[in-house]
Amino acid sequence: EIVLTQFPATLSLSPGESATLSCRASQSVGTYLAWYQQRPGQAPRLLISDASTRATGIPARFSGSGSGTDFTLTISSLEPEDFAVYYCQQRNWPPSWTFGQGTKVEIK
Amino acid sequence: QVQLQESGPGLVKPSQTLSLTCTVSGDAISSPGAYYWSWLRQSPGKGPEWIGYIYHSGSTYRNPSLESRVTISVDTSKNQFSLKLTSVTAADTAVYYCARVNGYFDVWGQGTLVTVSS
């Protein structure tokens, strides 16, 4: 099973600041990695697919990069609605899809 | 737009079978395309865990760690797919989600909490 490790566990920032979240895979996943946002009491929402492609309707302040084992999600200027938990997820083949444990972006 | 809604008991006794159904609206499960239909779950404070998926043809793929206890089925006439998880324990207590797979999980249901307790 591919293990995804996210860091930091918590990021304390102010609105308007930029956020950099990291995800490291235990073995290469190529660019088969996604990022999700989860607000309290809601289902996760797909933000980024294939490491760097924004999903439909996702604002341009969200960007993803990386390949192989190291990936980054950047939020360029935090809006109040961006304070949430973010998960990365890999889709290897044959499927044994896994998620990271999450990074919480909280208001400082 | 496509929407998914989970339904089923919120309380299941240990050793019994958890059964959930996901109703899809706004699109036909059997429509041509590369969509798969999936179940996931999430325990408090943890990341989601993928349980398995099904294609409208009935072909399935399950998480190897749950494979022996999981059955996923589809009813195209009702535009629904279902999950059965046998021999449940307290460790199976979680919010269960159904989701559409379009490469990744691009549309999710709202989730339903299932508690395993006597």
PDB file of C-alpha atoms in Angstrom:
ATOM      1  CA  GLU A   1       0.000   0.000   0.000  1.00  0.00           C
ATOM      2  CA  ILE A   2       1.246   3.454  -0.897  1.00  0.00           C
ATOM      3  CA  VAL A   3       1.378   5.671   2.184  1.00  0.00           C
ATOM      4  CA  LEU A   4       0.879   9.410   1.774  1.00  0.00           C
ATOM      5  CA  THR A   5       2.414  11.633   4.452  1.00  0.00           C
ATOM      6  CA  GLN A   6       1.194  15.212   4.670  1.00  0.00           C
ATOM      7  CA  PHE A   7       3.002  18.017   6.430  1.00  0.00           C
ATOM      8  CA  PRO A   8       2.673  20.120   8.357  1.00  0.00           C
ATOM      9  CA  ALA A   9      -0.261  18.689  10.308  1.00  0.00           C
ATOM     10  CA  THR A  10      -1.472  22.199  11.069  1.00  0.00           C
ATOM     11  CA  LEU A  11      -0.760  25.527   9.393  1.00  0.00           C
ATOM     12  CA  SER A  12      -1.704  28.714  11.277  1.00  0.00           C
ATOM     13  CA  LEU A  13      -2.014  31.677   8.915  1.00  0.00           C
ATOM     14  CA  SER A  14      -3.893  34.938   8.473  1.00  0.00           C
ATOM     15  CA  PRO A  15      -6.258  35.808   5.610  1.00  0.00           C
ATOM     16  CA  GLY A  16      -4.299  37.167   2.678  1.00  0.00           C
ATOM     17  CA  GLU A  17      -1.207  35.085   3.420  1.00  0.00           C
ATOM     18  CA  SER A  18      -0.114  32.236   1.179  1.00  0.00           C
ATOM     19  CA  ALA A  19      -0.172  28.584   2.225  1.00  0.00           C
ATOM     20  CA  THR A  20       2.158  25.780   1.124  1.00  0.00           C
ATOM     21  CA  LEU A  21       1.045  22.231   1.892  1.00  0.00           C
ATOM     22  CA  SER A  22       3.163  19.150   1.201  1.00  0.00           C
ATOM     23  CA  CYS A  23       2.392  15.525   0.453  1.00  0.00           C
ATOM     24  CA  ARG A  24       5.020  12.787   0.175  1.00  0.00           C
ATOM     25  CA  ALA A  25       4.325   9.322  -1.232  1.00  0.00           C
ATOM     26  CA  SER A  26       6.103   6.178  -0.030  1.00  0.00           C
ATOM     27  CA  GLN A  27       6.743   5.245  -3.675  1.00  0.00           C
ATOM     28  CA  SER A  28       6.345   6.997  -6.992  1.00  0.00           C
ATOM     29  CA  VAL A  29       2.794   7.745  -8.144  1.00  0.00           C
ATOM     30  CA  GLY A  30       3.862   9.669 -11.252  1.00  0.00           C
ATOM     31  CA  THR A  31       1.423  12.556 -11.430  1.00  0.00           C
ATOM     32  CA  TYR A  32      -1.580  10.506 -10.324  1.00  0.00           C
ATOM     33  CA  LEU A  33      -2.285  12.647  -7.310  1.00  0.00           C
ATOM     34  CA  ALA A  34      -5.244  14.795  -6.279  1.00  0.00           C
ATOM     35  CA  TRP A  35      -5.958  17.382  -3.601  1.00  0.00           C
ATOM     36  CA  TYR A  36      -9.260  17.796  -1.757  1.00  0.00           C
ATOM     37  CA  GLN A  37     -10.641  20.434   0.603  1.00  0.00           C
ATOM     38  CA  GLN A  38     -12.941  19.465   3.463  1.00  0.00           C
ATOM     39  CA  ARG A  39     -14.851  21.999   5.517  1.00  0.00           C
ATOM     40  CA  PRO A  40     -16.424  20.954   8.852  1.00  0.00           C
ATOM     41  CA  GLY A  41     -19.507  18.804   8.395  1.00  0.00           C
ATOM     42  CA  GLN A  42     -19.069  18.578   4.617  1.00  0.00           C
ATOM     43  CA  ALA A  43     -17.824  15.994   2.182  1.00  0.00           C
ATOM     44  CA  PRO A  44     -14.397  16.493   0.614  1.00  0.00           C
ATOM     45  CA  ARG A  45     -14.306  18.599  -2.551  1.00  0.00           C
ATOM     46  CA  LEU A  46     -11.920  17.909  -5.420  1.00  0.00           C
ATOM     47  CA  LEU A  47      -9.547  20.840  -5.993  1.00  0.00           C
ATOM     48  CA  ILE A  48      -6.663  19.499  -8.088  1.00  0.00           C
ATOM     49  CA  SER A  49      -6.310  16.369 -10.232  1.00  0.00           C
ATOM     50  CA  ASP A  50      -3.243  14.820 -11.855  1.00  0.00           C
ATOM     51  CA  ALA A  51      -1.010  16.886  -9.558  1.00  0.00           C
ATOM     52  CA  SER A  52      -1.629  20.240 -11.217  1.00  0.00           C
ATOM     53  CA  THR A  53      -5.004  20.470 -13.021  1.00  0.00           C
ATOM     54  CA  ARG A  54      -7.618  22.575 -11.264  1.00  0.00           C
ATOM     55  CA  ALA A  55     -11.056  20.994 -11.085  1.00  0.00           C
ATOM     56  CA  THR A  56     -14.054  22.768 -12.574  1.00  0.00           C
ATOM     57  CA  GLY A  57     -14.947  25.939 -10.691  1.00  0.00           C
ATOM     58  CA  ILE A  58     -11.847  26.000  -8.495  1.00  0.00           C
ATOM     59  CA  PRO A  59     -10.327  29.504  -8.139  1.00  0.00           C
ATOM     60  CA  ALA A  60      -6.944  30.239  -9.664  1.00  0.00           C
ATOM     61  CA  ARG A  61      -5.411  30.929  -6.220  1.00  0.00           C
ATOM     62  CA  PHE A  62      -5.215  27.130  -5.811  1.00  0.00           C
ATOM     63  CA  SER A  63      -2.307  25.503  -7.619  1.00  0.00           C
ATOM     64  CA  GLY A  64      -0.631  22.124  -7.468  1.00  0.00           C
ATOM     65  CA  SER A  65       2.794  20.888  -8.459  1.00  0.00           C
ATOM     66  CA  GLY A  66       5.085  17.902  -8.183  1.00  0.00           C
ATOM     67  CA  SER A  67       5.625  14.420  -9.528  1.00  0.00           C
ATOM     68  CA  GLY A  68       6.995  11.107  -8.385  1.00  0.00           C
ATOM     69  CA  THR A  69       6.937  11.212  -4.584  1.00  0.00           C
ATOM     70  CA  ASP A  70       6.812  14.926  -3.662  1.00  0.00           C
ATOM     71  CA  PHE A  71       3.825  17.182  -4.209  1.00  0.00           C
ATOM     72  CA  THR A  72       2.751  20.658  -3.159  1.00  0.00           C
ATOM     73  CA  LEU A  73      -0.562  22.491  -2.929  1.00  0.00           C
ATOM     74  CA  THR A  74      -0.249  26.276  -2.836  1.00  0.00           C
ATOM     75  CA  ILE A  75      -3.000  28.701  -1.936  1.00  0.00           C
ATOM     76  CA  SER A  76      -1.736  32.093  -3.055  1.00  0.00           C
ATOM     77  CA  SER A  77      -3.842  34.421  -0.881  1.00  0.00           C
ATOM     78  CA  LEU A  78      -6.049  32.847   1.747  1.00  0.00           C
ATOM     79  CA  GLU A  79      -9.711  33.760   1.746  1.00  0.00           C
ATOM     80  CA  PRO A  80     -11.862  33.164   4.869  1.00  0.00           C
ATOM     81  CA  GLU A  81     -13.531  30.158   3.208  1.00  0.00           C
ATOM     82  CA  ASP A  82     -10.140  28.485   2.599  1.00  0.00           C
ATOM     83  CA  PHE A  83      -9.607  27.643   6.276  1.00  0.00           C
ATOM     84  CA  ALA A  84     -10.303  23.917   6.201  1.00  0.00           C
ATOM     85  CA  VAL A  85      -8.601  20.524   6.095  1.00  0.00           C
ATOM     86  CA  TYR A  86      -6.794  19.474   2.921  1.00  0.00           C
ATOM     87  CA  TYR A  87      -6.104  15.894   1.823  1.00  0.00           C
ATOM     88  CA  CYS A  88      -3.968  14.425  -0.913  1.00  0.00           C
ATOM     89  CA  GLN A  89      -4.957  11.158  -2.631  1.00  0.00           C
ATOM     90  CA  GLN A  90      -3.174   8.833  -5.068  1.00  0.00           C
ATOM     91  CA  ARG A  91      -4.716   6.580  -7.690  1.00  0.00           C
ATOM     92  CA  ASN A  92      -2.295   3.785  -8.500  1.00  0.00           C
ATOM     93  CA  TRP A  93      -3.131   0.702 -10.567  1.00  0.00           C
ATOM     94  CA  PRO A  94      -4.344  -1.885  -9.732  1.00  0.00           C
ATOM     95  CA  PRO A  95      -6.421   0.227  -7.395  1.00  0.00           C
ATOM     96  CA  SER A  96      -5.373   0.526  -3.796  1.00  0.00           C
ATOM     97  CA  TRP A  97      -6.212   4.180  -3.558  1.00  0.00           C
ATOM     98  CA  THR A  98      -5.143   5.986  -0.406  1.00  0.00           C
ATOM     99  CA  PHE A  99      -5.421   9.403   1.197  1.00  0.00           C
ATOM    100  CA  GLY A 100      -3.054  11.333   3.405  1.00  0.00           C
ATOM    101  CA  GLN A 101      -3.944  12.126   6.996  1.00  0.00           C
ATOM    102  CA  GLY A 102      -4.632  15.764   6.199  1.00  0.00           C
ATOM    103  CA  THR A 103      -3.306  19.270   6.841  1.00  0.00           C
ATOM    104  CA  LYS A 104      -5.510  21.673   8.767  1.00  0.00           C
ATOM    105  CA  VAL A 105      -5.232  25.308   7.694  1.00  0.00           C
ATOM    106  CA  GLU A 106      -6.435  27.388  10.632  1.00  0.00           C
ATOM    107  CA  ILE A 107      -6.805  31.090  11.285  1.00  0.00           C
ATOM    108  CA  LYS A 108      -3.892  32.563  13.222  1.00  0.00           C
TER     109      LYS A 108
ATOM    110  CA  GLN B   1     -25.933  18.365 -12.317  1.00  0.00           C
ATOM    111  CA  VAL B   2     -25.322  14.949 -10.861  1.00  0.00           C
ATOM    112  CA  GLN B   3     -26.100  14.430  -7.171  1.00  0.00           C
ATOM    113  CA  LEU B   4     -25.563  11.431  -4.903  1.00  0.00           C
ATOM    114  CA  GLN B   5     -27.455  10.563  -1.707  1.00  0.00           C
ATOM    115  CA  GLU B   6     -26.611   7.830   0.783  1.00  0.00           C
ATOM    116  CA  SER B   7     -29.301   6.025   2.752  1.00  0.00           C
ATOM    117  CA  GLY B   8     -29.421   3.221   5.291  1.00  0.00           C
ATOM    118  CA  PRO B   9     -29.433   2.444   9.017  1.00  0.00           C
ATOM    119  CA  GLY B  10     -27.395   4.718  11.271  1.00  0.00           C
ATOM    120  CA  LEU B  11     -26.878   2.024  13.902  1.00  0.00           C
ATOM    121  CA  VAL B  12     -25.637  -1.522  13.351  1.00  0.00           C
ATOM    122  CA  LYS B  13     -24.886  -4.150  15.988  1.00  0.00           C
ATOM    123  CA  PRO B  14     -21.442  -5.767  16.196  1.00  0.00           C
ATOM    124  CA  SER B  15     -20.998  -8.884  14.025  1.00  0.00           C
ATOM    125  CA  GLN B  16     -23.950  -7.857  11.817  1.00  0.00           C
ATOM    126  CA  THR B  17     -23.956  -6.558   8.225  1.00  0.00           C
ATOM    127  CA  LEU B  18     -23.880  -2.873   7.342  1.00  0.00           C
ATOM    128  CA  SER B  19     -26.005  -2.082   4.277  1.00  0.00           C
ATOM    129  CA  LEU B  20     -26.106   1.262   2.481  1.00  0.00           C
ATOM    130  CA  THR B  21     -27.556   2.481  -0.802  1.00  0.00           C
ATOM    131  CA  CYS B  22     -26.500   5.435  -2.939  1.00  0.00           C
ATOM    132  CA  THR B  23     -29.111   7.003  -5.196  1.00  0.00           C
ATOM    133  CA  VAL B  24     -27.778   8.924  -8.189  1.00  0.00           C
ATOM    134  CA  SER B  25     -29.779  11.755  -9.735  1.00  0.00           C
ATOM    135  CA  GLY B  26     -29.011  14.019 -12.672  1.00  0.00           C
ATOM    136  CA  ASP B  27     -27.244  11.307 -14.650  1.00  0.00           C
ATOM    137  CA  ALA B  28     -27.787   7.651 -15.496  1.00  0.00           C
ATOM    138  CA  ILE B  29     -25.371   5.202 -13.909  1.00  0.00           C
ATOM    139  CA  SER B  30     -25.524   3.189 -17.123  1.00  0.00           C
ATOM    140  CA  SER B  31     -24.805   6.099 -19.474  1.00  0.00           C
ATOM    141  CA  PRO B  32     -21.789   5.569 -21.717  1.00  0.00           C
ATOM    142  CA  GLY B  33     -18.609   6.880 -20.232  1.00  0.00           C
ATOM    143  CA  ALA B  34     -15.695   6.109 -18.012  1.00  0.00           C
ATOM    144  CA  TYR B  35     -17.389   6.795 -14.670  1.00  0.00           C
ATOM    145  CA  TYR B  36     -17.056   4.393 -11.810  1.00  0.00           C
ATOM    146  CA  TRP B  37     -19.200   4.588  -8.679  1.00  0.00           C
ATOM    147  CA  SER B  38     -17.463   4.295  -5.361  1.00  0.00           C
ATOM    148  CA  TRP B  39     -17.831   3.948  -1.604  1.00  0.00           C
ATOM    149  CA  LEU B  40     -15.530   5.574   0.929  1.00  0.00           C
ATOM    150  CA  ARG B  41     -15.607   6.085   4.668  1.00  0.00           C
ATOM    151  CA  GLN B  42     -14.038   8.459   7.134  1.00  0.00           C
ATOM    152  CA  SER B  43     -13.460   7.948  10.846  1.00  0.00           C
ATOM    153  CA  PRO B  44     -13.297  11.035  13.094  1.00  0.00           C
ATOM    154  CA  GLY B  45     -10.047  12.955  12.706  1.00  0.00           C
ATOM    155  CA  LYS B  46      -8.744  10.747   9.883  1.00  0.00           C
ATOM    156  CA  GLY B  47      -8.439  10.953   6.145  1.00  0.00           C
ATOM    157  CA  PRO B  48     -11.002   9.205   3.951  1.00  0.00           C
ATOM    158  CA  GLU B  49     -10.563   5.494   3.242  1.00  0.00           C
ATOM    159  CA  TRP B  50     -11.496   4.084  -0.168  1.00  0.00           C
ATOM    160  CA  ILE B  51     -13.696   0.957   0.127  1.00  0.00           C
ATOM    161  CA  GLY B  52     -14.291   0.006  -3.502  1.00  0.00           C
ATOM    162  CA  TYR B  53     -15.974   0.883  -6.773  1.00  0.00           C
ATOM    163  CA  ILE B  54     -18.353  -0.583  -9.327  1.00  0.00           C
ATOM    164  CA  TYR B  55     -18.915   0.013 -13.020  1.00  0.00           C
ATOM    165  CA  HIS B  56     -22.427  -0.066 -14.498  1.00  0.00           C
ATOM    166  CA  SER B  57     -21.594  -3.429 -16.053  1.00  0.00           C
ATOM    167  CA  GLY B  58     -21.248  -4.813 -12.537  1.00  0.00           C
ATOM    168  CA  SER B  59     -17.471  -5.198 -12.498  1.00  0.00           C
ATOM    169  CA  THR B  60     -16.014  -4.200  -9.166  1.00  0.00           C
ATOM    170  CA  TYR B  61     -12.731  -3.488  -7.461  1.00  0.00           C
ATOM    171  CA  ARG B  62     -12.349  -3.455  -3.683  1.00  0.00           C
ATOM    172  CA  ASN B  63      -9.732  -2.202  -1.253  1.00  0.00           C
ATOM    173  CA  PRO B  64      -7.561  -5.256  -0.545  1.00  0.00           C
ATOM    174  CA  SER B  65      -7.730  -4.506   3.196  1.00  0.00           C
ATOM    175  CA  LEU B  66     -11.553  -4.843   3.209  1.00  0.00           C
ATOM    176  CA  GLU B  67     -12.086  -7.149   0.245  1.00  0.00           C
ATOM    177  CA  SER B  68     -13.190 -10.212   2.185  1.00  0.00           C
ATOM    178  CA  ARG B  69     -16.034  -8.332   3.927  1.00  0.00           C
ATOM    179  CA  VAL B  70     -17.225  -6.010   1.133  1.00  0.00           C
ATOM    180  CA  THR B  71     -19.837  -6.489  -1.560  1.00  0.00           C
ATOM    181  CA  ILE B  72     -20.747  -3.697  -3.966  1.00  0.00           C
ATOM    182  CA  SER B  73     -23.682  -4.071  -6.337  1.00  0.00           C
ATOM    183  CA  VAL B  74     -25.544  -1.896  -8.837  1.00  0.00           C
ATOM    184  CA  ASP B  75     -29.204  -1.597  -9.842  1.00  0.00           C
ATOM    185  CA  THR B  76     -29.309   0.408 -13.064  1.00  0.00           C
ATOM    186  CA  SER B  77     -33.126   0.306 -13.186  1.00  0.00           C
ATOM    187  CA  LYS B  78     -33.232   2.290  -9.930  1.00  0.00           C
ATOM    188  CA  ASN B  79     -30.067   4.286 -10.674  1.00  0.00           C
ATOM    189  CA  GLN B  80     -28.581   3.061  -7.410  1.00  0.00           C
ATOM    190  CA  PHE B  81     -25.550   1.212  -6.160  1.00  0.00           C
ATOM    191  CA  SER B  82     -25.119  -0.442  -2.797  1.00  0.00           C
ATOM    192  CA  LEU B  83     -22.582  -1.471  -0.185  1.00  0.00           C
ATOM    193  CA  LYS B  84     -22.632  -4.429   2.170  1.00  0.00           C
ATOM    194  CA  LEU B  85     -19.973  -4.796   4.856  1.00  0.00           C
ATOM    195  CA  THR B  86     -20.145  -7.972   6.910  1.00  0.00           C
ATOM    196  CA  SER B  87     -18.998  -8.837  10.450  1.00  0.00           C
ATOM    197  CA  VAL B  88     -18.774  -5.224  11.553  1.00  0.00           C
ATOM    198  CA  THR B  89     -16.959  -4.080  14.704  1.00  0.00           C
ATOM    199  CA  ALA B  90     -16.603  -0.738  16.452  1.00  0.00           C
ATOM    200  CA  ALA B  91     -13.691  -0.007  14.109  1.00  0.00           C
ATOM    201  CA  ASP B  92     -16.202   0.240  11.253  1.00  0.00           C
ATOM    202  CA  THR B  93     -17.931   3.222  12.856  1.00  0.00           C
ATOM    203  CA  ALA B  94     -17.505   6.096  10.401  1.00  0.00           C
ATOM    204  CA  VAL B  95     -19.175   8.508   8.021  1.00  0.00           C
ATOM    205  CA  TYR B  96     -19.790   6.588   4.819  1.00  0.00           C
ATOM    206  CA  TYR B  97     -19.745   8.422   1.487  1.00  0.00           C
ATOM    207  CA  CYS B  98     -20.659   7.432  -2.032  1.00  0.00           C
ATOM    208  CA  ALA B  99     -18.868   9.230  -4.838  1.00  0.00           C
ATOM    209  CA  ARG B 100     -18.472   9.319  -8.603  1.00  0.00           C
ATOM    210  CA  VAL B 101     -15.062   8.421  -9.952  1.00  0.00           C
ATOM    211  CA  ASN B 102     -13.959  10.420 -12.978  1.00  0.00           C
ATOM    212  CA  GLY B 103     -10.290   9.656 -12.619  1.00  0.00           C
ATOM    213  CA  TYR B 104     -10.644  10.943  -9.066  1.00  0.00           C
ATOM    214  CA  PHE B 105     -13.609  11.398  -6.712  1.00  0.00           C
ATOM    215  CA  ASP B 106     -15.236  14.400  -8.373  1.00  0.00           C
ATOM    216  CA  VAL B 107     -18.792  14.266  -6.987  1.00  0.00           C
ATOM    217  CA  TRP B 108     -19.615  13.169  -3.428  1.00  0.00           C
ATOM    218  CA  GLY B 109     -22.752  12.479  -1.468  1.00  0.00           C
ATOM    219  CA  GLN B 110     -23.246  14.339   1.808  1.00  0.00           C
ATOM    220  CA  GLY B 111     -22.280  11.259   3.831  1.00  0.00           C
ATOM    221  CA  THR B 112     -24.114   9.206   6.421  1.00  0.00           C
ATOM    222  CA  LEU B 113     -22.878   8.338   9.915  1.00  0.00           C
ATOM    223  CA  VAL B 114     -22.960   4.658  10.763  1.00  0.00           C
ATOM    224  CA  THR B 115     -22.310   3.670  14.353  1.00  0.00           C
ATOM    225  CA  VAL B 116     -21.517   0.086  15.331  1.00  0.00           C
ATOM    226  CA  SER B 117     -22.757  -0.540  18.849  1.00  0.00           C
ATOM    227  CA  SER B 118     -24.885  -2.983  20.784  1.00  0.00           C
TER     228      SER B 118
END
